[in-house]
Amino acid sequence: MNKERVLSGMQSSGKLHLGNLVGALRNWVRLQDQYDCFYFVADWHSLTTGYADTSGIKESTKDLLINFLAAGLDPEKCTIFIQSRILEHAELHLLLSMITPLGWLERVPTYKEKQQELKEKDLATYGFLGYPLLQTADIIIYRAKYVPVGIDQVPHLEISREIARRFNNIYKEIFPEPEALLTEFPKVVGVDGRKMSKSYDNAIYLSDEPKTVEQKIRTMVTDPARVKKTDKGDPELSPVYQLHKIFSSKEEQEEVAGGCRTAGIGCIDCKKILIKNVFKVMEPIWTKRNELRNSPDLLNDVADRGTAKAKKVAEETMRLVREAMGLY
Ligand code: SF4
């Protein structure tokens, strides 16, 4: 029986952190057993905001591939590829740009929000405005049925559905409207208690050395009420406990929460338990990352095979698209 296709990508614009691992990659790994998963490194997407300095893109692309594999993606079960190596994405992007009303792109909420957020960059470019269009091309070129997203990203998928529908109405029914594959992503906080994010400089990276991870957790913010070990605290106010909820066992969570409330455990010991559990998750990733960093041939082989497989599907879709549009 043919499995339904799932499509998802990640921008190659810097290192991945624990939030990316728990929020997306682990889910990708689960999905590869149930669906025909296509996962890609979105290196063109990183140009939409980072076009002025492209010096790190190649290295980031390689690092992302390493993280995909280190986190457990299996190239025998899913298709892993690099966006910029499949030029058909650009062709479809161009053709879709002919039929997409400007207003649809301008009203995407992240368009204005991100421009505000990244004020230091000049984002008054077509590439930035057209980001959702490229994203749509990425998805529908594989005629994917599902895109794994969190509930807050569902509206972002709507524009892809609208564009697919518009193409189908004008020319021919070629594209299925991609559906959200809803996933509950646990919210991962950073070492300062805000959402873990590169831009807040509060992240624990998959590429961090064990010593760095230990140091980051040791110096994490705790419940401010616990100045001395004898002060009682509220674990719910402590970012450390938020991470325990993700990385520690139920028993350990109860132990530290109870100990925090009764001042039966000190923050140093509480963090030691968290360090042990975060290490448990990261150690296999570190080992795999080290192996892969020294195996450029293996990485190239994974990228080549995945890209060739994806390209075949993209070529077939573009053949249908050109035909439907009456192109040569
Ligand atoms: S005991 Fe643990 S949960 Fe409580 S404040 Fe200290 S670090 Fe946070």
mmCIF file of C-alpha atoms and ligand atoms in Angstrom:
data_model
loop_
_atom_site.group_PDB
_atom_site.id
_atom_site.type_symbol
_atom_site.label_atom_id
_atom_site.label_comp_id
_atom_site.label_asym_id
_atom_site.label_seq_id
_atom_site.Cartn_x
_atom_site.Cartn_y
_atom_site.Cartn_z
ATOM 1 C CA MET A 1 0.000 0.000 0.000
ATOM 2 C CA ASN A 2 1.299 3.453 -0.915
ATOM 3 C CA LYS A 3 1.987 5.587 2.097
ATOM 4 C CA GLU A 4 0.713 9.160 2.183
ATOM 5 C CA ARG A 5 3.366 11.773 1.634
ATOM 6 C CA VAL A 6 4.581 14.188 4.310
ATOM 7 C CA LEU A 7 6.777 17.160 3.522
ATOM 8 C CA SER A 8 8.797 19.308 5.856
ATOM 9 C CA GLY A 9 11.966 21.383 5.756
ATOM 10 C CA MET A 10 14.296 23.371 7.960
ATOM 11 C CA GLN A 11 16.235 26.486 7.124
ATOM 12 C CA SER A 12 19.981 26.170 7.049
ATOM 13 C CA SER A 13 20.594 29.306 8.996
ATOM 14 C CA GLY A 14 22.596 28.315 12.011
ATOM 15 C CA LYS A 15 22.780 25.643 14.630
ATOM 16 C CA LEU A 16 19.905 23.501 15.905
ATOM 17 C CA HIS A 17 19.006 23.522 19.568
ATOM 18 C CA LEU A 18 17.103 21.295 21.983
ATOM 19 C CA GLY A 19 13.878 23.117 21.131
ATOM 20 C CA ASN A 20 14.261 22.125 17.474
ATOM 21 C CA LEU A 21 15.026 18.554 18.504
ATOM 22 C CA VAL A 22 12.032 18.152 20.797
ATOM 23 C CA GLY A 23 9.706 20.345 18.752
ATOM 24 C CA ALA A 24 10.346 19.082 15.244
ATOM 25 C CA LEU A 25 13.067 16.514 14.674
ATOM 26 C CA ARG A 26 11.775 13.909 17.096
ATOM 27 C CA ASN A 27 8.403 14.167 15.422
ATOM 28 C CA TRP A 28 10.001 13.749 11.997
ATOM 29 C CA VAL A 29 11.700 10.595 13.252
ATOM 30 C CA ARG A 30 8.359 9.192 14.432
ATOM 31 C CA LEU A 31 6.640 10.049 11.157
ATOM 32 C CA GLN A 32 9.207 8.327 8.961
ATOM 33 C CA ASP A 33 7.774 4.941 10.010
ATOM 34 C CA GLN A 34 4.200 5.799 9.079
ATOM 35 C CA TYR A 35 4.454 8.060 6.025
ATOM 36 C CA ASP A 36 6.410 8.601 2.838
ATOM 37 C CA CYS A 37 8.403 11.448 4.356
ATOM 38 C CA PHE A 38 10.338 14.015 2.348
ATOM 39 C CA TYR A 39 12.579 16.177 4.523
ATOM 40 C CA PHE A 40 14.768 18.904 3.155
ATOM 41 C CA VAL A 41 17.362 21.492 3.988
ATOM 42 C CA ALA A 42 15.801 24.804 2.967
ATOM 43 C CA ASP A 43 18.975 26.629 2.004
ATOM 44 C CA TRP A 44 17.221 29.031 -0.384
ATOM 45 C CA HIS A 45 14.885 30.009 2.426
ATOM 46 C CA SER A 46 17.801 31.124 4.534
ATOM 47 C CA LEU A 47 18.514 33.721 1.825
ATOM 48 C CA THR A 48 15.182 35.449 2.354
ATOM 49 C CA THR A 49 16.490 37.101 5.502
ATOM 50 C CA GLY A 50 20.202 36.312 5.221
ATOM 51 C CA TYR A 51 21.009 37.252 1.626
ATOM 52 C CA ALA A 52 23.600 39.846 2.614
ATOM 53 C CA ASP A 53 25.979 37.351 4.188
ATOM 54 C CA THR A 54 26.000 33.888 2.662
ATOM 55 C CA SER A 55 29.354 32.824 4.061
ATOM 56 C CA GLY A 56 27.869 30.301 6.494
ATOM 57 C CA ILE A 57 25.233 28.633 4.311
ATOM 58 C CA LYS A 58 27.308 25.709 3.071
ATOM 59 C CA GLU A 59 28.526 24.871 6.541
ATOM 60 C CA SER A 60 24.999 25.231 7.994
ATOM 61 C CA THR A 61 23.606 22.950 5.305
ATOM 62 C CA LYS A 62 26.149 20.296 6.185
ATOM 63 C CA ASP A 63 25.511 20.726 9.903
ATOM 64 C CA LEU A 64 21.776 20.411 9.384
ATOM 65 C CA LEU A 65 22.235 17.177 7.451
ATOM 66 C CA ILE A 66 24.410 15.886 10.282
ATOM 67 C CA ASN A 67 21.728 16.797 12.812
ATOM 68 C CA PHE A 68 18.996 15.138 10.741
ATOM 69 C CA LEU A 69 20.896 11.864 10.799
ATOM 70 C CA ALA A 70 22.187 12.206 14.352
ATOM 71 C CA ALA A 71 18.630 12.737 15.604
ATOM 72 C CA GLY A 72 17.544 9.474 14.009
ATOM 73 C CA LEU A 73 16.320 10.182 10.489
ATOM 74 C CA ASP A 74 17.016 7.084 8.451
ATOM 75 C CA PRO A 75 17.708 7.626 4.743
ATOM 76 C CA GLU A 76 16.358 4.129 4.110
ATOM 77 C CA LYS A 77 12.981 5.185 5.489
ATOM 78 C CA CYS A 78 12.692 8.797 4.376
ATOM 79 C CA THR A 79 13.937 11.047 1.586
ATOM 80 C CA ILE A 80 16.449 13.669 2.674
ATOM 81 C CA PHE A 81 17.414 16.349 0.175
ATOM 82 C CA ILE A 82 18.721 19.849 -0.391
ATOM 83 C CA GLN A 83 16.311 22.412 -1.786
ATOM 84 C CA SER A 84 18.739 24.371 -3.968
ATOM 85 C CA ARG A 85 19.785 21.237 -5.816
ATOM 86 C CA ILE A 86 16.305 20.784 -7.236
ATOM 87 C CA LEU A 87 15.844 23.692 -9.601
ATOM 88 C CA GLU A 88 12.231 22.713 -10.256
ATOM 89 C CA HIS A 89 11.354 24.408 -6.927
ATOM 90 C CA ALA A 90 12.481 27.696 -8.470
ATOM 91 C CA GLU A 91 10.577 27.061 -11.671
ATOM 92 C CA LEU A 92 7.354 26.339 -9.822
ATOM 93 C CA HIS A 93 7.945 29.361 -7.596
ATOM 94 C CA LEU A 94 8.190 31.523 -10.697
ATOM 95 C CA LEU A 95 5.070 30.076 -12.291
ATOM 96 C CA LEU A 96 3.071 30.409 -9.075
ATOM 97 C CA SER A 97 4.206 34.025 -8.780
ATOM 98 C CA MET A 98 2.302 34.709 -12.008
ATOM 99 C CA ILE A 99 -1.017 33.691 -10.477
ATOM 100 C CA THR A 100 -0.657 34.789 -6.869
ATOM 101 C CA PRO A 101 -2.336 38.096 -5.983
ATOM 102 C CA LEU A 102 0.063 40.442 -4.229
ATOM 103 C CA GLY A 103 -2.444 41.032 -1.440
ATOM 104 C CA TRP A 104 -2.304 37.373 -0.417
ATOM 105 C CA LEU A 105 1.404 37.684 0.286
ATOM 106 C CA GLU A 106 1.175 41.085 1.945
ATOM 107 C CA ARG A 107 -1.408 39.905 4.433
ATOM 108 C CA VAL A 108 0.663 36.972 5.749
ATOM 109 C CA PRO A 109 1.066 38.035 9.404
ATOM 110 C CA THR A 110 4.723 37.035 9.655
ATOM 111 C CA TYR A 111 5.606 39.368 6.756
ATOM 112 C CA LYS A 112 5.185 42.540 8.812
ATOM 113 C CA GLU A 113 6.079 40.942 12.152
ATOM 114 C CA LYS A 114 9.430 39.656 10.943
ATOM 115 C CA GLN A 115 10.283 42.912 9.241
ATOM 116 C CA GLN A 116 9.735 44.611 12.599
ATOM 117 C CA GLU A 117 11.699 41.938 14.453
ATOM 118 C CA LEU A 118 14.679 42.137 12.084
ATOM 119 C CA LYS A 119 14.718 45.910 11.719
ATOM 120 C CA GLU A 120 18.474 45.945 11.206
ATOM 121 C CA LYS A 121 18.048 44.085 7.915
ATOM 122 C CA ASP A 122 16.603 45.444 4.697
ATOM 123 C CA LEU A 123 13.751 43.048 4.090
ATOM 124 C CA ALA A 124 11.913 45.143 1.532
ATOM 125 C CA THR A 125 12.786 42.547 -1.095
ATOM 126 C CA TYR A 126 10.669 40.402 -3.377
ATOM 127 C CA GLY A 127 12.378 37.281 -2.007
ATOM 128 C CA PHE A 128 11.180 38.050 1.489
ATOM 129 C CA LEU A 129 7.656 38.898 0.394
ATOM 130 C CA GLY A 130 7.590 35.794 -1.782
ATOM 131 C CA TYR A 131 8.760 33.482 0.999
ATOM 132 C CA PRO A 132 5.320 31.832 1.420
ATOM 133 C CA LEU A 133 5.221 31.235 -2.303
ATOM 134 C CA LEU A 134 8.525 29.406 -2.339
ATOM 135 C CA GLN A 135 7.290 27.456 0.660
ATOM 136 C CA THR A 136 4.160 26.554 -1.271
ATOM 137 C CA ALA A 137 6.222 25.417 -4.242
ATOM 138 C CA ASP A 138 8.337 23.259 -1.893
ATOM 139 C CA ILE A 139 5.249 21.502 -0.600
ATOM 140 C CA ILE A 140 3.035 21.094 -3.637
ATOM 141 C CA ILE A 141 5.796 20.118 -6.047
ATOM 142 C CA TYR A 142 5.857 16.785 -4.172
ATOM 143 C CA ARG A 143 2.057 16.702 -4.109
ATOM 144 C CA ALA A 144 2.377 16.124 -0.381
ATOM 145 C CA LYS A 145 -0.768 15.362 1.561
ATOM 146 C CA TYR A 146 0.470 16.500 4.937
ATOM 147 C CA VAL A 147 2.740 19.095 6.471
ATOM 148 C CA PRO A 148 3.543 18.544 10.150
ATOM 149 C CA VAL A 149 2.819 21.778 12.036
ATOM 150 C CA GLY A 150 1.916 23.059 15.480
ATOM 151 C CA ILE A 151 -1.514 24.594 15.935
ATOM 152 C CA ASP A 152 -0.173 28.162 15.683
ATOM 153 C CA GLN A 153 1.238 27.465 12.222
ATOM 154 C CA VAL A 154 -1.993 26.220 10.694
ATOM 155 C CA PRO A 155 -2.861 29.681 9.242
ATOM 156 C CA HIS A 156 0.529 29.708 7.471
ATOM 157 C CA LEU A 157 -0.483 26.632 5.562
ATOM 158 C CA GLU A 158 -3.696 28.267 4.437
ATOM 159 C CA ILE A 159 -1.978 30.388 1.798
ATOM 160 C CA SER A 160 -0.423 27.243 0.275
ATOM 161 C CA ARG A 161 -3.849 25.660 0.113
ATOM 162 C CA GLU A 162 -5.273 28.774 -1.525
ATOM 163 C CA ILE A 163 -2.505 28.938 -4.125
ATOM 164 C CA ALA A 164 -2.838 25.217 -4.947
ATOM 165 C CA ARG A 165 -6.599 25.703 -5.318
ATOM 166 C CA ARG A 166 -6.112 28.733 -7.567
ATOM 167 C CA PHE A 167 -3.729 26.828 -9.829
ATOM 168 C CA ASN A 168 -6.120 23.872 -10.004
ATOM 169 C CA ASN A 169 -9.029 26.187 -10.869
ATOM 170 C CA ILE A 170 -7.209 28.136 -13.562
ATOM 171 C CA TYR A 171 -5.399 25.245 -15.275
ATOM 172 C CA LYS A 172 -5.967 21.675 -14.188
ATOM 173 C CA GLU A 173 -6.403 19.662 -11.008
ATOM 174 C CA ILE A 174 -2.790 18.755 -10.314
ATOM 175 C CA PHE A 175 -2.099 19.688 -6.734
ATOM 176 C CA PRO A 176 -3.708 18.220 -3.632
ATOM 177 C CA GLU A 177 -4.331 20.965 -1.052
ATOM 178 C CA PRO A 178 -1.786 20.222 1.672
ATOM 179 C CA GLU A 179 -3.268 19.465 5.066
ATOM 180 C CA ALA A 180 -1.843 20.166 8.505
ATOM 181 C CA LEU A 181 -0.629 17.128 10.376
ATOM 182 C CA LEU A 182 -1.205 18.542 13.813
ATOM 183 C CA THR A 183 1.421 17.849 16.388
ATOM 184 C CA GLU A 184 1.572 18.882 20.002
ATOM 185 C CA PHE A 185 5.001 20.379 20.413
ATOM 186 C CA PRO A 186 6.151 20.756 23.996
ATOM 187 C CA LYS A 187 7.273 24.301 24.684
ATOM 188 C CA VAL A 188 10.986 24.235 25.382
ATOM 189 C CA VAL A 189 12.285 27.104 27.481
ATOM 190 C CA GLY A 190 15.796 28.455 27.225
ATOM 191 C CA VAL A 191 18.237 28.973 30.069
ATOM 192 C CA ASP A 192 16.685 32.371 30.867
ATOM 193 C CA GLY A 193 13.104 31.080 31.012
ATOM 194 C CA ARG A 194 11.992 32.577 27.691
ATOM 195 C CA LYS A 195 11.210 30.378 24.709
ATOM 196 C CA MET A 196 14.410 28.669 23.551
ATOM 197 C CA SER A 197 15.579 30.593 20.523
ATOM 198 C CA LYS A 198 18.756 31.481 18.679
ATOM 199 C CA SER A 199 17.786 35.120 18.712
ATOM 200 C CA TYR A 200 17.491 35.229 22.523
ATOM 201 C CA ASP A 201 20.916 33.695 22.979
ATOM 202 C CA ASN A 202 19.444 31.281 25.532
ATOM 203 C CA ALA A 203 19.670 27.987 23.665
ATOM 204 C CA ILE A 204 21.378 24.673 24.312
ATOM 205 C CA TYR A 205 22.715 23.583 20.939
ATOM 206 C CA LEU A 206 23.078 20.032 19.675
ATOM 207 C CA SER A 207 26.624 21.006 18.718
ATOM 208 C CA ASP A 208 27.485 22.278 22.217
ATOM 209 C CA GLU A 209 30.241 20.394 24.009
ATOM 210 C CA PRO A 210 29.141 18.429 27.110
ATOM 211 C CA LYS A 211 31.008 20.917 29.301
ATOM 212 C CA THR A 212 29.111 23.820 27.754
ATOM 213 C CA VAL A 213 25.746 22.113 28.232
ATOM 214 C CA GLU A 214 26.577 21.424 31.855
ATOM 215 C CA GLN A 215 27.621 25.018 32.388
ATOM 216 C CA LYS A 216 24.492 26.384 30.715
ATOM 217 C CA ILE A 217 22.210 24.285 32.935
ATOM 218 C CA ARG A 218 24.211 25.024 36.083
ATOM 219 C CA THR A 219 23.731 28.738 35.570
ATOM 220 C CA MET A 220 20.064 28.528 34.571
ATOM 221 C CA VAL A 221 17.517 30.852 36.106
ATOM 222 C CA THR A 222 15.528 29.266 38.981
ATOM 223 C CA ASP A 223 12.521 30.317 41.036
ATOM 224 C CA PRO A 224 13.756 33.678 42.385
ATOM 225 C CA ALA A 225 12.140 32.868 45.762
ATOM 226 C CA ARG A 226 14.835 30.274 46.416
ATOM 227 C CA VAL A 227 17.704 32.481 47.435
ATOM 228 C CA LYS A 228 18.929 30.061 50.112
ATOM 229 C CA LYS A 229 18.631 26.284 50.135
ATOM 230 C CA THR A 230 16.199 26.563 53.060
ATOM 231 C CA ASP A 231 13.809 28.806 51.094
ATOM 232 C CA LYS A 232 10.777 26.985 49.749
ATOM 233 C CA GLY A 233 10.067 27.435 46.054
ATOM 234 C CA ASP A 234 7.471 26.861 43.401
ATOM 235 C CA PRO A 235 8.775 24.555 40.644
ATOM 236 C CA GLU A 236 6.194 25.911 38.214
ATOM 237 C CA LEU A 237 8.004 29.246 38.338
ATOM 238 C CA SER A 238 11.347 27.667 37.551
ATOM 239 C CA PRO A 239 12.575 27.138 33.970
ATOM 240 C CA VAL A 240 14.664 24.235 35.280
ATOM 241 C CA TYR A 241 11.486 22.404 36.193
ATOM 242 C CA GLN A 242 9.994 23.137 32.769
ATOM 243 C CA LEU A 243 12.920 21.230 31.274
ATOM 244 C CA HIS A 244 12.531 18.427 33.844
ATOM 245 C CA LYS A 245 9.006 17.982 32.499
ATOM 246 C CA ILE A 246 10.481 17.179 29.095
ATOM 247 C CA PHE A 247 13.663 15.322 29.914
ATOM 248 C CA SER A 248 13.149 13.662 33.320
ATOM 249 C CA SER A 249 11.091 10.659 34.361
ATOM 250 C CA LYS A 250 7.757 11.107 36.162
ATOM 251 C CA GLU A 251 9.344 9.913 39.427
ATOM 252 C CA GLU A 252 12.172 12.406 39.130
ATOM 253 C CA GLN A 253 9.745 15.203 38.304
ATOM 254 C CA GLU A 254 7.762 14.381 41.463
ATOM 255 C CA GLU A 255 10.946 14.164 43.491
ATOM 256 C CA VAL A 256 12.261 17.583 42.417
ATOM 257 C CA ALA A 257 8.863 19.295 42.521
ATOM 258 C CA GLY A 258 8.204 18.007 46.049
ATOM 259 C CA GLY A 259 11.744 18.823 47.118
ATOM 260 C CA CYS A 260 11.479 22.327 45.698
ATOM 261 C CA ARG A 261 8.218 23.075 47.512
ATOM 262 C CA THR A 262 9.515 21.788 50.868
ATOM 263 C CA ALA A 263 13.091 23.002 50.471
ATOM 264 C CA GLY A 264 14.108 19.347 50.588
ATOM 265 C CA ILE A 265 16.352 19.667 47.571
ATOM 266 C CA GLY A 266 18.782 22.391 46.594
ATOM 267 C CA CYS A 267 18.845 23.956 43.161
ATOM 268 C CA ILE A 268 22.324 22.568 42.504
ATOM 269 C CA ASP A 269 21.161 18.985 43.073
ATOM 270 C CA CYS A 270 17.990 19.583 41.124
ATOM 271 C CA LYS A 271 20.032 20.814 38.180
ATOM 272 C CA LYS A 272 22.380 17.829 38.459
ATOM 273 C CA ILE A 273 19.431 15.519 37.831
ATOM 274 C CA LEU A 274 18.451 17.594 34.807
ATOM 275 C CA ILE A 275 22.021 17.582 33.468
ATOM 276 C CA LYS A 276 22.108 13.777 33.749
ATOM 277 C CA ASN A 277 18.838 13.450 31.819
ATOM 278 C CA VAL A 278 19.707 15.984 29.137
ATOM 279 C CA PHE A 279 23.008 14.159 28.652
ATOM 280 C CA LYS A 280 21.093 10.893 28.211
ATOM 281 C CA VAL A 281 19.328 12.449 25.241
ATOM 282 C CA MET A 282 22.337 14.247 23.854
ATOM 283 C CA GLU A 283 25.044 11.595 24.234
ATOM 284 C CA PRO A 284 23.898 9.425 21.301
ATOM 285 C CA ILE A 285 23.561 12.598 19.232
ATOM 286 C CA TRP A 286 27.063 13.738 20.131
ATOM 287 C CA THR A 287 28.493 10.322 19.239
ATOM 288 C CA LYS A 288 26.683 10.252 15.906
ATOM 289 C CA ARG A 289 27.621 13.872 15.154
ATOM 290 C CA ASN A 290 31.292 13.097 15.716
ATOM 291 C CA GLU A 291 31.105 10.072 13.434
ATOM 292 C CA LEU A 292 29.297 11.986 10.710
ATOM 293 C CA ARG A 293 31.552 15.010 10.848
ATOM 294 C CA ASN A 294 34.357 12.707 9.821
ATOM 295 C CA SER A 295 32.365 10.959 7.090
ATOM 296 C CA PRO A 296 31.881 13.498 4.300
ATOM 297 C CA ASP A 297 31.384 10.703 1.758
ATOM 298 C CA LEU A 298 28.502 9.236 3.704
ATOM 299 C CA LEU A 299 26.849 12.654 4.031
ATOM 300 C CA ASN A 300 27.261 13.356 0.326
ATOM 301 C CA ASP A 301 25.858 9.952 -0.497
ATOM 302 C CA VAL A 302 22.743 10.537 1.641
ATOM 303 C CA ALA A 303 22.220 13.971 0.062
ATOM 304 C CA ASP A 304 22.826 12.680 -3.467
ATOM 305 C CA ARG A 305 20.490 9.713 -3.180
ATOM 306 C CA GLY A 306 17.716 11.718 -1.493
ATOM 307 C CA THR A 307 18.052 14.579 -3.936
ATOM 308 C CA ALA A 308 17.914 12.244 -6.929
ATOM 309 C CA LYS A 309 14.767 10.598 -5.592
ATOM 310 C CA ALA A 310 13.061 13.918 -4.824
ATOM 311 C CA LYS A 311 14.107 15.363 -8.176
ATOM 312 C CA LYS A 312 12.332 12.570 -10.002
ATOM 313 C CA VAL A 313 9.057 13.435 -8.295
ATOM 314 C CA ALA A 314 9.599 17.177 -8.863
ATOM 315 C CA GLU A 315 10.357 16.620 -12.557
ATOM 316 C CA GLU A 316 7.212 14.573 -13.020
ATOM 317 C CA THR A 317 5.093 17.281 -11.366
ATOM 318 C CA MET A 318 6.673 20.000 -13.504
ATOM 319 C CA ARG A 319 5.973 18.019 -16.630
ATOM 320 C CA LEU A 320 2.285 18.028 -15.658
ATOM 321 C CA VAL A 321 2.424 21.712 -14.726
ATOM 322 C CA ARG A 322 3.995 22.801 -18.021
ATOM 323 C CA GLU A 323 1.490 20.721 -19.923
ATOM 324 C CA ALA A 324 -1.433 22.158 -17.958
ATOM 325 C CA MET A 325 -0.196 25.700 -18.546
ATOM 326 C CA GLY A 326 0.321 25.128 -22.238
ATOM 327 C CA LEU A 327 4.062 25.678 -22.078
ATOM 328 C CA TYR A 328 6.507 24.067 -24.435
HETATM 329 S S1 SF4 B 1 14.819 23.232 43.138
HETATM 330 FE FE1 SF4 B 1 14.841 22.930 40.952
HETATM 331 S S2 SF4 B 1 12.791 23.494 40.289
HETATM 332 FE FE2 SF4 B 1 13.077 24.376 42.322
HETATM 333 S S3 SF4 B 1 13.823 26.438 41.967
HETATM 334 FE FE3 SF4 B 1 15.616 25.126 42.258
HETATM 335 S S4 SF4 B 1 16.191 24.529 40.198
HETATM 336 FE FE4 SF4 B 1 14.106 25.293 40.083
#
